[in-house]
Amino acid sequence: MNARPKPELTTDLRINGRRLWDSLMEMAKIGATPKGGVCRLALTDLDRDGRDLFVRWAKEAGCTVRVDRMGNVFARRAGRDESLAPVVTGSHADSQPTGGKFDGIYGVLGGLEVIRSLNDHGIDTERAVEVVIWTNEEGSRFAPAMVASGVFAGVFTLEYGLSRADIHGVTMGQELERIGYAGDVPMGKPIHAAFELHIEQGPILEAEGKTIGVVTHAQGQRWYEVEFIGQESHAGPTPMPRRKDALLAAARVIDRVNRIGHEHAPYACATVGMIQNHPNSRNVIPGRVFFTIDIRHPEDAVLAVMDGKVREAVAQIAAESRVEVQRLEQIFYYAPVPFDADCVASVRAGAERFGYSHRDIVAGAGHDACYLAQVAPTSMIFVPCIDGISHNEVEDAKPEWIEAGGNVLLHAMLGRAGR
Ligand SMILES: [Zn+2]
């Protein structure tokens, strides 16, 4: 065996930010939109072209590439001990219809840049290092989102994943076959540690002038559907005290839901995003209103407290407003994800080593890492994006942020892969 000393984790060990940026811009030509964004819907010809480019680059960097049955692509740089579970990073290569150049693909090409940099520095690792493209993260063409990392983690069955269909009835299984990414590698395998690098998709880091978000949790969510029954009557002859105004009751709940969000600052979110008012006529007191409530928090206990407040508010306001609660139903629950403490510490240590300003942060959106966290020690690294805008063609980031995230990923992965 060669007796080369282990390379120290110093700031001399860094990625090539220019190369990462250029790769992102090259990839963004595939599915480029007129306003500077990207449209690469899952398992379309453009998604295949993006995958093909990644596979070519990964092979040029010396990786072996394997594809599992959900079309997840694993590019592997061998370790000294191939019997050990790998250290994994990755994200998604699909986009929203009017998506940006960074969402998802930054985590994929950031991982590739780690491998290219390990090659540049001549560093062997004890464990293999792998970069993954997770299929159909966005859920835009095939619902639900993150379905392929979900199958990998055992949240969904393979049959369920492959049978997801788009609006034309075409299934993921059919499209994987068609574009040549129906792999034969079985789903799931041991992972030593996993990191996902992603733009924040929110405004906090940029507003606070922080370069790195150390992601400690992903938010839990509860979604509800509510229906109030009042009494339709004429807007003129009906005196105010006699009214049973379902829309007024809903309005009071909307205000209260908003205050519940503020009461659990800074991490809580509480939203009424959809409302249907009947009969929706300008001179009829509304007799029936349907609306939705979406509450989020990274701690399950707090989310439960918010749940209690929502239920109490609905009951109390309905009684005061003299309307009937026809329905108050929680239709969706997604448990909060606490990321692995050691992985989170690796990310924080990397940011500190490079002297990057950083803060702990909670992921407000879903990510493949949320499912991966159920089967492997996992955490995420966020970098800012301009004005916090994402899922938009104008989504943008500064090259120095992109480079900083790559450096933190390199050190986090090296720390776990063993030099
Ligand atoms: Zn994403």
PDB file of C-alpha atoms and ligand atoms in Angstrom, residues 91-92 103-104 137-138 196 198 201 366-367 391, ligand 1:
ATOM      1  CA  SER A  91     -30.316  15.885  -5.818  1.00  0.00           C
ATOM      2  CA  HIS A  92     -32.565  16.059  -8.870  1.00  0.00           C
ATOM      3  CA  ASP A 103     -32.833  24.042  -8.228  1.00  0.00           C
ATOM      4  CA  GLY A 104     -31.769  20.410  -7.885  1.00  0.00           C
ATOM      5  CA  GLU A 137     -38.250  15.117  -7.476  1.00  0.00           C
ATOM      6  CA  GLU A 138     -40.448  18.000  -8.580  1.00  0.00           C
ATOM      7  CA  GLU A 196     -27.753  17.238  -0.285  1.00  0.00           C
ATOM      8  CA  HIS A 198     -29.368  22.941  -2.592  1.00  0.00           C
ATOM      9  CA  GLN A 201     -35.414  28.756  -2.240  1.00  0.00           C
ATOM     10  CA  GLY A 366     -39.611  18.945   0.556  1.00  0.00           C
ATOM     11  CA  HIS A 367     -36.341  17.429  -0.664  1.00  0.00           C
ATOM     12  CA  HIS A 391     -39.437  27.645  -9.114  1.00  0.00           C
TER      13      HIS A 391
HETATM   14 ZN    ZN B   1     -35.104  21.073  -5.662  1.00  0.00          ZN
END
